[in-house]
Coordinates of C-alpha atoms in Angstrom, one line a residue:
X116 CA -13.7 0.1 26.1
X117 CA -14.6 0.3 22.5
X118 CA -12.2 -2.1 19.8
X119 CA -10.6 1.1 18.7
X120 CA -9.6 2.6 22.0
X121 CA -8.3 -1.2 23.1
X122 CA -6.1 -0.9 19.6
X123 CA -4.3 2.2 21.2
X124 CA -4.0 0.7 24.4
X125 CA -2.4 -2.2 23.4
X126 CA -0.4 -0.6 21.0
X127 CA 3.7 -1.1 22.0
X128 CA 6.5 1.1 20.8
X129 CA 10.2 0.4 20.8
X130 CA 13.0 1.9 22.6
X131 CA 12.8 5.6 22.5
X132 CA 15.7 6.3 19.6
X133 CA 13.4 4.3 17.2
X134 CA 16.2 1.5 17.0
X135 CA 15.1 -1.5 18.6
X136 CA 11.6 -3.4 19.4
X137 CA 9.8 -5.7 16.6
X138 CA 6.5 -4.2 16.5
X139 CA 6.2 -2.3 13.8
X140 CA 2.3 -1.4 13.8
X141 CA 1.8 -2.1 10.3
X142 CA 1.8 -5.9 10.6
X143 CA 5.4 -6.5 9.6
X144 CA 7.1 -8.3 12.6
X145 CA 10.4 -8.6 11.8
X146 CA 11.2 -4.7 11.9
X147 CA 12.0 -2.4 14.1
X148 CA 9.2 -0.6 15.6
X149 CA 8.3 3.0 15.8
X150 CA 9.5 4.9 19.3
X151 CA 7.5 4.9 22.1
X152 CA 7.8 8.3 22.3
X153 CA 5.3 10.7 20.6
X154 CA 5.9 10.9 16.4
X155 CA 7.4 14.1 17.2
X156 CA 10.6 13.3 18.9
X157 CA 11.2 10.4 16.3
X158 CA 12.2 13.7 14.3
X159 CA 15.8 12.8 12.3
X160 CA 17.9 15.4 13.7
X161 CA 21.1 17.0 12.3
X162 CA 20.8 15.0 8.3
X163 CA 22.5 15.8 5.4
X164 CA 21.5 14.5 2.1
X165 CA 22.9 14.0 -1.1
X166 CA 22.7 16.3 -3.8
X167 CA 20.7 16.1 -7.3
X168 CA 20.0 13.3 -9.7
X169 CA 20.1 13.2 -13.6
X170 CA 17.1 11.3 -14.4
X171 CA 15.6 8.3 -12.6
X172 CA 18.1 6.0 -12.3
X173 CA 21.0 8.0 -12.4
X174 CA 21.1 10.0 -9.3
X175 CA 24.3 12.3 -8.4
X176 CA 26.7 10.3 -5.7
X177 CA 28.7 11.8 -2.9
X178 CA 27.7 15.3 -2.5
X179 CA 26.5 16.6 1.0
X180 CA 25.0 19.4 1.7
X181 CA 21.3 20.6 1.5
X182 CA 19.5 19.5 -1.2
X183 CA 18.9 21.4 -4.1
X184 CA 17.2 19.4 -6.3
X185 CA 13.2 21.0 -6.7
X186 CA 10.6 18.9 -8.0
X187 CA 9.1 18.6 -11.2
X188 CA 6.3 17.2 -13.4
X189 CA 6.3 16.2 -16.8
X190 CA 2.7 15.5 -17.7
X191 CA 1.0 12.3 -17.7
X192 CA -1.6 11.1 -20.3
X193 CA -5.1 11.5 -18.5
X194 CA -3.0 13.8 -16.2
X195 CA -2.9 17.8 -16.9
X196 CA 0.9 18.9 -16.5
X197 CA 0.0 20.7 -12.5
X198 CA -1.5 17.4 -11.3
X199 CA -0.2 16.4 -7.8
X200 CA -0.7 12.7 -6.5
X201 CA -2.4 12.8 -3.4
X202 CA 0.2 11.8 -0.4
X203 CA 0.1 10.2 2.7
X204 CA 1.9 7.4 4.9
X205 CA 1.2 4.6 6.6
X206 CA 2.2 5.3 10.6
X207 CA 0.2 2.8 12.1
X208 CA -2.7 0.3 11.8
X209 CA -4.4 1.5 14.5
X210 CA -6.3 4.4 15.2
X211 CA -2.7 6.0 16.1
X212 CA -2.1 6.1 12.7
X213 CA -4.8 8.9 12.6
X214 CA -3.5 11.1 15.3
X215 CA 0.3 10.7 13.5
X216 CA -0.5 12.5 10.8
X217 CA -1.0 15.9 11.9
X218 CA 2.8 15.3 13.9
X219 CA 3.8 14.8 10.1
X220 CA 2.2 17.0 8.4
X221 CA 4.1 19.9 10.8
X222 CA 7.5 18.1 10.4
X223 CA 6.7 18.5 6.8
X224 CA 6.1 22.4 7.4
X225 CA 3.0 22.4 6.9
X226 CA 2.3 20.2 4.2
X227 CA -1.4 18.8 4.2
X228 CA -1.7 14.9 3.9
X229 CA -4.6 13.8 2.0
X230 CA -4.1 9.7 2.2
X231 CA -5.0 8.1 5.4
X232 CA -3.7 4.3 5.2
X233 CA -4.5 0.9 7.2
X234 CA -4.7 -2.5 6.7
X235 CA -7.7 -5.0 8.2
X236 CA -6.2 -7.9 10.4
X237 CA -6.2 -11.0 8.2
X238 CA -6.4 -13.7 11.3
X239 CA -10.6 -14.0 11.4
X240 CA -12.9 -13.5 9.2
X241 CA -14.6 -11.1 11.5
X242 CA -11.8 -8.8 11.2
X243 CA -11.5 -8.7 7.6
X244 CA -15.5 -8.0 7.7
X245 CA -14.1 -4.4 9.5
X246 CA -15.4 -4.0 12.6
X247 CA -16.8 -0.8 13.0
X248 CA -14.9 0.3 16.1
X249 CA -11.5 -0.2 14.0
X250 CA -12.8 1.6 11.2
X251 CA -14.5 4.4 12.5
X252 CA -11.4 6.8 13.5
X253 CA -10.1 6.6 10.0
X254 CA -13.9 6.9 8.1
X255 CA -14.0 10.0 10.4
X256 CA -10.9 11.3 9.3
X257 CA -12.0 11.0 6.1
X258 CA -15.3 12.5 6.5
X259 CA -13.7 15.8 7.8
X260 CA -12.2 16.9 4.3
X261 CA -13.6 16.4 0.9
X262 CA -10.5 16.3 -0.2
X263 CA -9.0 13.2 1.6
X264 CA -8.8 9.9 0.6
X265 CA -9.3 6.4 2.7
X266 CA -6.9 3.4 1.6
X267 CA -7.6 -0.2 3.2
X268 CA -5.9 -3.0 2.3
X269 CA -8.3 -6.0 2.4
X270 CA -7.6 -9.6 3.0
X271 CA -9.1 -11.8 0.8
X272 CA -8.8 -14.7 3.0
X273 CA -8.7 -15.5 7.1
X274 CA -5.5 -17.1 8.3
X275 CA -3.5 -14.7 5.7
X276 CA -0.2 -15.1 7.1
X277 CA -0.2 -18.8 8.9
X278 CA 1.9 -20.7 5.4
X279 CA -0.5 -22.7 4.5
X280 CA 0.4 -24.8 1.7
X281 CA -0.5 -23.9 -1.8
X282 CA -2.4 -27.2 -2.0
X283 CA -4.9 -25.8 0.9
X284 CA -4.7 -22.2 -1.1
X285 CA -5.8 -23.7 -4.2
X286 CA -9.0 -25.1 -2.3
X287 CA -9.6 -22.1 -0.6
X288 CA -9.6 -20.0 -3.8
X289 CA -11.5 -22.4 -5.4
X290 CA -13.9 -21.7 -2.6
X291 CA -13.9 -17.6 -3.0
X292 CA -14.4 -18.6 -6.9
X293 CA -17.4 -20.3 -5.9
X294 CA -19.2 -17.4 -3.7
X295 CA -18.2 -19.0 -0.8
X296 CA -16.7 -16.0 1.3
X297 CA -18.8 -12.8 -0.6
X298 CA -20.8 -12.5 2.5
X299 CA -18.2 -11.0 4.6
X300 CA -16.9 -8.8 2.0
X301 CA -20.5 -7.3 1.8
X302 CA -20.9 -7.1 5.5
X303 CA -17.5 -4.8 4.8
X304 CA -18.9 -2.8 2.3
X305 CA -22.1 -2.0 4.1
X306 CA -20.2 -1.0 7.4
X307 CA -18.0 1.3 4.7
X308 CA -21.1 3.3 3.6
X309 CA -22.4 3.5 6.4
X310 CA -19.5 4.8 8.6
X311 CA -19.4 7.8 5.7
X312 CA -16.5 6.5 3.3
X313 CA -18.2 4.7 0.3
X314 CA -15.1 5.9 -1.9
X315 CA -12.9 4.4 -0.1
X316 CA -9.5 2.9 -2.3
X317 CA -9.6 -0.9 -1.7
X318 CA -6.5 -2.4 -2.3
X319 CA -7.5 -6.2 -2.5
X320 CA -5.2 -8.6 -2.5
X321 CA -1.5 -7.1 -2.1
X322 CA 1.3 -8.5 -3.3
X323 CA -0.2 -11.3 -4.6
X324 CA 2.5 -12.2 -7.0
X325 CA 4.6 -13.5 -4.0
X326 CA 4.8 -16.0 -1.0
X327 CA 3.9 -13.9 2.1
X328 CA 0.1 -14.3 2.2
X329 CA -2.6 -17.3 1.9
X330 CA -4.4 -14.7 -0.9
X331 CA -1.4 -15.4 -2.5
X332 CA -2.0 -15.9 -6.8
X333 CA 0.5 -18.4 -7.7
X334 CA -1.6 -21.9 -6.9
X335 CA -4.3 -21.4 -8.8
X336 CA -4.1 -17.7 -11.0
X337 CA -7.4 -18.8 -12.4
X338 CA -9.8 -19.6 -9.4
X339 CA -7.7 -16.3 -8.1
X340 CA -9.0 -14.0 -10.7
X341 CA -12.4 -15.6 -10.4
X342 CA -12.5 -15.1 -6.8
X343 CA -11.4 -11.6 -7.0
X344 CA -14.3 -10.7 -9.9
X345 CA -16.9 -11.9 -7.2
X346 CA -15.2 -10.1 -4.6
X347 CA -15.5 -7.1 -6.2
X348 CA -18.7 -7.6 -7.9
X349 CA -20.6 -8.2 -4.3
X350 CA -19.2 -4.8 -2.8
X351 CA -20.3 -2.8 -6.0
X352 CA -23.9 -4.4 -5.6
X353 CA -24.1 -2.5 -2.2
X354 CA -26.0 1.0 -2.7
X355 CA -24.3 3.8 -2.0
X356 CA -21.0 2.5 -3.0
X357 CA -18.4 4.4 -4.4
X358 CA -15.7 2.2 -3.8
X359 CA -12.0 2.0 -6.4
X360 CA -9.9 -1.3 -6.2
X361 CA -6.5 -1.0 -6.4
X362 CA -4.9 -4.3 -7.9
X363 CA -0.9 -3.8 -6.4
X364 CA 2.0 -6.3 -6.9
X365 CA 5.1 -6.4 -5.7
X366 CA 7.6 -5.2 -7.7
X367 CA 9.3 -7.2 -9.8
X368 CA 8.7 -11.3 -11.0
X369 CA 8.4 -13.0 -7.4
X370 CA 6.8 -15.8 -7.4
X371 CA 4.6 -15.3 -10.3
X372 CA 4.2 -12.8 -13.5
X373 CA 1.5 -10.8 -11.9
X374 CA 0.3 -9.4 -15.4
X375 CA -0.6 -13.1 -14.9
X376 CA -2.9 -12.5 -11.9
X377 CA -4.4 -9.5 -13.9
X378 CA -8.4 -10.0 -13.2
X379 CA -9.7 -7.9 -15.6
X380 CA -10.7 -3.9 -17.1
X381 CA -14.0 -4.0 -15.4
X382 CA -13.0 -5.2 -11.9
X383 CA -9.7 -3.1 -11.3
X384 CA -9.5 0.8 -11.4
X385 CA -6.0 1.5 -10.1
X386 CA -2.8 -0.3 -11.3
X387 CA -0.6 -0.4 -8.0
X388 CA 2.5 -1.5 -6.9
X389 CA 4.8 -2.1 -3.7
X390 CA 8.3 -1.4 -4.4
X391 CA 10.5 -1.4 -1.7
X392 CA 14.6 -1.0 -2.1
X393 CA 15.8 -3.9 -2.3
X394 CA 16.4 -7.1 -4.8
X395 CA 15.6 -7.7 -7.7
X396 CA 17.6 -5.1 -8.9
X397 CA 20.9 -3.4 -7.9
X398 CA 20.3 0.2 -8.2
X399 CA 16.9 2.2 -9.3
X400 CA 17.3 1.8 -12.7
X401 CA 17.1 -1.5 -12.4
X402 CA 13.9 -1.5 -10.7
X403 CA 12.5 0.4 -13.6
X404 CA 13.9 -1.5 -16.3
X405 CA 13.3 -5.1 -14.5
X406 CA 10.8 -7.7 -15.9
X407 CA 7.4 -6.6 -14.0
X408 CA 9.8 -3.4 -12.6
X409 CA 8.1 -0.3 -12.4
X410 CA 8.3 0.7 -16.2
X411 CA 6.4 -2.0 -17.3
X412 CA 3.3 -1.4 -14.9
X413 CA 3.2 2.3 -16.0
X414 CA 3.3 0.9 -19.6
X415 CA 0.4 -2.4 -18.4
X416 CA -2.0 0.6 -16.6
X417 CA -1.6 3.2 -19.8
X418 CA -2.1 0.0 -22.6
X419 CA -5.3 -0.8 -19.9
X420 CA -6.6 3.1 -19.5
X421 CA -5.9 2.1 -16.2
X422 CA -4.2 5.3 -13.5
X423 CA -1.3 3.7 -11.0
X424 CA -0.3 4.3 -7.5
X425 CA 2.1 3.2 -4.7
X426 CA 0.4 2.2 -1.6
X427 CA 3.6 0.9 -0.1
X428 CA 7.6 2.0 -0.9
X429 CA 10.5 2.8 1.6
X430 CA 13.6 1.9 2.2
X431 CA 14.9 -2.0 3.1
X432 CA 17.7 -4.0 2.3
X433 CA 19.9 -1.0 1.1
X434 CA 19.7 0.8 4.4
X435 CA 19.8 4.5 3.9
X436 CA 19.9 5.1 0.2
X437 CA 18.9 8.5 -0.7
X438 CA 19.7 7.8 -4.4
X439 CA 16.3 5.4 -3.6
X440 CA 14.7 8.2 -2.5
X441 CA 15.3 10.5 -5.5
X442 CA 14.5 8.2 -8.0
X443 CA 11.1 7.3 -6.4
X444 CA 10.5 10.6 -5.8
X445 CA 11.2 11.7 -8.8
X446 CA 9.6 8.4 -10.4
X447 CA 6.0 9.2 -8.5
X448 CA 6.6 12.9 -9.8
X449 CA 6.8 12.1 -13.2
X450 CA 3.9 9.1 -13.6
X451 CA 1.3 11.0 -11.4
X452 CA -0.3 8.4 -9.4
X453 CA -3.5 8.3 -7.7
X454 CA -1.8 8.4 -4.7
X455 CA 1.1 7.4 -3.1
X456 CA 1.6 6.1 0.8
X457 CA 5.0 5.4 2.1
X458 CA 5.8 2.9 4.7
X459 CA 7.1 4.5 7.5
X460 CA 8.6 2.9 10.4
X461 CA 12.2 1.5 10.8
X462 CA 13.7 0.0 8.4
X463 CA 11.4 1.7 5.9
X464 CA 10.5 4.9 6.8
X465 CA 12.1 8.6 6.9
X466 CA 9.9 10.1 10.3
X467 CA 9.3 7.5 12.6
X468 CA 12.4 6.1 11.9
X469 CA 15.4 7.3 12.7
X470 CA 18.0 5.2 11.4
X471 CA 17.5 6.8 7.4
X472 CA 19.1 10.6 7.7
X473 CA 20.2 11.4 4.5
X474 CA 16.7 9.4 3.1
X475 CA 14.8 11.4 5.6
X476 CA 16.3 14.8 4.4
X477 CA 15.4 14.0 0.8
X478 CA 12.2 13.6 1.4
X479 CA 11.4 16.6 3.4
X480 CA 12.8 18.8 1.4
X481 CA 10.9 17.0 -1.3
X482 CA 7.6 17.5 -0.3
X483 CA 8.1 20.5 1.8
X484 CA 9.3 22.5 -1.6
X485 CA 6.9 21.5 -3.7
X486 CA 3.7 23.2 -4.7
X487 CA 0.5 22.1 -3.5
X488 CA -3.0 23.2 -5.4
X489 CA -6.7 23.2 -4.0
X490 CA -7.9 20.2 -5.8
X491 CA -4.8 18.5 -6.1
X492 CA -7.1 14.8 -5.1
X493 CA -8.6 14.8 -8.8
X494 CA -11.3 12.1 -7.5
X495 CA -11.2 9.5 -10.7
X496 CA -14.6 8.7 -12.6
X497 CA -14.2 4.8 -12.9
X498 CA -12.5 3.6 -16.3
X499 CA -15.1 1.9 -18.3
X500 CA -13.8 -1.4 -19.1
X501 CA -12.1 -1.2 -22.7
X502 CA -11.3 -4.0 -25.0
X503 CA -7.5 -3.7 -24.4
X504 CA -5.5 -6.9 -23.4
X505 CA -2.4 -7.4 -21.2
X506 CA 0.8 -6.7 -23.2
X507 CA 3.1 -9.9 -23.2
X508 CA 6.3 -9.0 -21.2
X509 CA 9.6 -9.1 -24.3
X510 CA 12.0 -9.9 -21.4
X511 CA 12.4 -13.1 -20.1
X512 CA 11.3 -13.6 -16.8
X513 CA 14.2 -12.6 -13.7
X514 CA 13.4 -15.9 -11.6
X515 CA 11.6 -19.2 -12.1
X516 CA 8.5 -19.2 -10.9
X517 CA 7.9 -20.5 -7.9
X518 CA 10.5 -19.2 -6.5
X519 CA 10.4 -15.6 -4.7
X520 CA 13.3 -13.7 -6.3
X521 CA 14.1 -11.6 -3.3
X522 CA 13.0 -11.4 0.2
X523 CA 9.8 -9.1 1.0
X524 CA 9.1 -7.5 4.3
X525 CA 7.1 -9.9 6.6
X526 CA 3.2 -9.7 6.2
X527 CA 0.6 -7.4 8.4
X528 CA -1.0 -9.9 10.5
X529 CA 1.6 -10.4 13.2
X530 CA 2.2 -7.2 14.4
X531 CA -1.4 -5.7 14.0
X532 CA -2.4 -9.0 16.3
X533 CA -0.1 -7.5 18.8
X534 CA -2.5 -4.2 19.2
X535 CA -5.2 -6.1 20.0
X536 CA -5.8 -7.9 23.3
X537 CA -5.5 -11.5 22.8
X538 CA -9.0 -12.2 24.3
X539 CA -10.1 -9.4 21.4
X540 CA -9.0 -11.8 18.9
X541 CA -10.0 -15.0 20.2
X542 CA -13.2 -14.1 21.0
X543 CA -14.2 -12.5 17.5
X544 CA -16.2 -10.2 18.9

């Protein structure tokens, strides 16, 4: 049986109203896991949702009803007024994750998904190379349409979610900054190019202002910018390559200022960021407004020529929060990302997940009313590196660092371990 067939095998689902289980098929453990059942049946049934909003953080409380606010851009610069981000979600790690999308795309009426999303298991070494089994069903995907777009997350070191302590981080990095590791990270370039998706988006790194991962910043933010230069230097120097790199926070301080982890112009294309809802922040103003919020990496990526995106957002801590919804929605609408991939699966998603109603109606009606062009995945010519520097923050900082200012979703590796048979893993073949 081939590594990608095995992933579906193994792949476990929760109780069949979407409520219970803890494997969530993205990685994060302590969630709630997608149904069993096929995508389809997850279907919320019977939601109402609130009515319109007044701007981004000021969304219109306690109505019912359908929703009747339509979508609409203002124009971005670098962005003509009729750009649409390209859309997608993450569904699953595994080559499941593939087959979800067309369930979507039909819940959505129709609406054609252009983002296929994943993450590489951060345990081995060997994994984080890509094994070519794992990433064939999505480079296929990809292959089908000119128009789509592959997005992979990439560890940038093995063991990415065991706590290690930032005294064995700092060595590690150290390492990377050294040239220690670029071998594997070309092994994953040239399996990229040759499975057919040398433009893939390589988000590098995630989140590494905060505490979840061993590629996190905070122990050493020089030997992590170093490391991250070679990294990205090694899997340009493959021919053929095509390949963007996303550079996405969390939102907010954490555990570290990520303008702070900011590698450079000439290494980073896209200016991301993960912003779930929940602290720092008590509403989605706040999360705009915040020190490193999500008004002050629109304003980092436009003072660095730099376009943005949102590989991961969904609800969290606030439960079902469709003022969250509208302003995000309305947020992504008016800043024109790259792309944007929500999480979804409990307690963050609006499909597989039940448990969001009023959410879940936003959104449909959301991207099921809006237009969608031919073209709409404007395939960015890489920024040439400019002689702009990072803009000092003028707020002070919401939490020391050091300390994470809120709590994130757990990290990818356990759940995406769970998919694979444990002789898979331990074997590293």
């Amino acid at each position: 049986m081939t590594a990608a067939a095995m992933l579906v095998t193994a792949s476990t689902g929760s109780s069949a109203d979407g409520t219970g289980g803890t494997d969530d098929g993205r990685g994060r453990s302590a969630a709630p896991a997608h149904p069993a059942a096929s995508p389809s049946s997850s279907t919320p049934e019977g939601s109402t949702a609130g009515g319109g909003a007044a701007g981004d953080g000021a969304p219109r409380e306690g109505a019912t009803g359908p929703v009747t606010d339509t979508p609409a851009g203002t124009g971005t610069p670098g962005r003509p007024a009729e750009y649409r981000p390209a859309e997608g979600a993450f569904l699953s790690a595994s080559a499941e994750g593939v087959g979800r999308m067309a369930d979507l795309q039909r819940w959505l009426g129709g609406r054609r998904l252009q983002v296929g999303h994943t993450y590489l298991p951060g345990d081995l070494w060997v994994n984080i190379e890509g094994r070519p089994d794992f990433l064939r069903p999505w480079t296929t995907w990809r292959r089908t349409d000119s128009e789509r777009m592959f997005v992979l997350n990439v560890p940038m070191l093995e063991r990415n979610e065991k706590d290690l302590p930032d005294g064995e981080v700092r060595s590690l990095l150290r390492t990377g900054a050294r040239g220690t590791f670029d071998r594997h990270f070309r092994t994953l370039a040239r399996r990229l190019v040759r499975l057919g998706a040398p433009d893939t988006v390589i988000v590098l790194g995630w989140e590494m202002n905060g505490t979840t991962y061993t590629h996190r910043c905070g122990p050493d933010p020089r030997a992590w910018k170093s490391y991250w230069r070679h990294i990205v230097t090694t899997m340009r120097a493959v021919p053929g390559q095509k390949f963007r790199f996303d550079f996405a926070p969390n939102r907010g301080e954490d555990a570290i200022g990520w303008t702070k982890c900011y590698p450079g112009d000439d290494v980073v294309d896209i200016v991301g960021m993960d912003s779930y809802d929940q602290p720092p922040g008590e509403d989605f103003a706040d999360m705009v407004d915040q020190p490193y919020g999500l008004r002050q990496q629109t304003d980092f990526a436009a003072a660095h020529r730099k376009p943005v995106s949102y590989p991961e957002w969904g609800l969290f801590r606030n439960g079902d929060n469709p003022a969250y919804m509208r302003g995000m929605l309305r947020w992504i609408d008016r800043h024109k990302p790259v792309y944007q991939t929500i999480t979804d699966y409990c307690p963050h998603g609006v499909w597989q997940c039940r448990k969001n109603p009023e959410s879940s109606a936003v959104f449909r009606h959301w991207l099921s009313a809006r237009p969608q062009t031919a073209g709409q995945l404007t395939r960015a010519v890489r920024p040439s590196p400019g002689p702009s520097s990072p803009r000092p923050s003028s707020s002070r900082p919401f939490s020391a660092p050091g300390t994470s200012s809120s709590p994130r979703p757990p990290g990818v590796l356990g759940c995406l371990l769970r998919e694979l048979p444990e002789q898979f893993a331990k074997r590293g073949t």
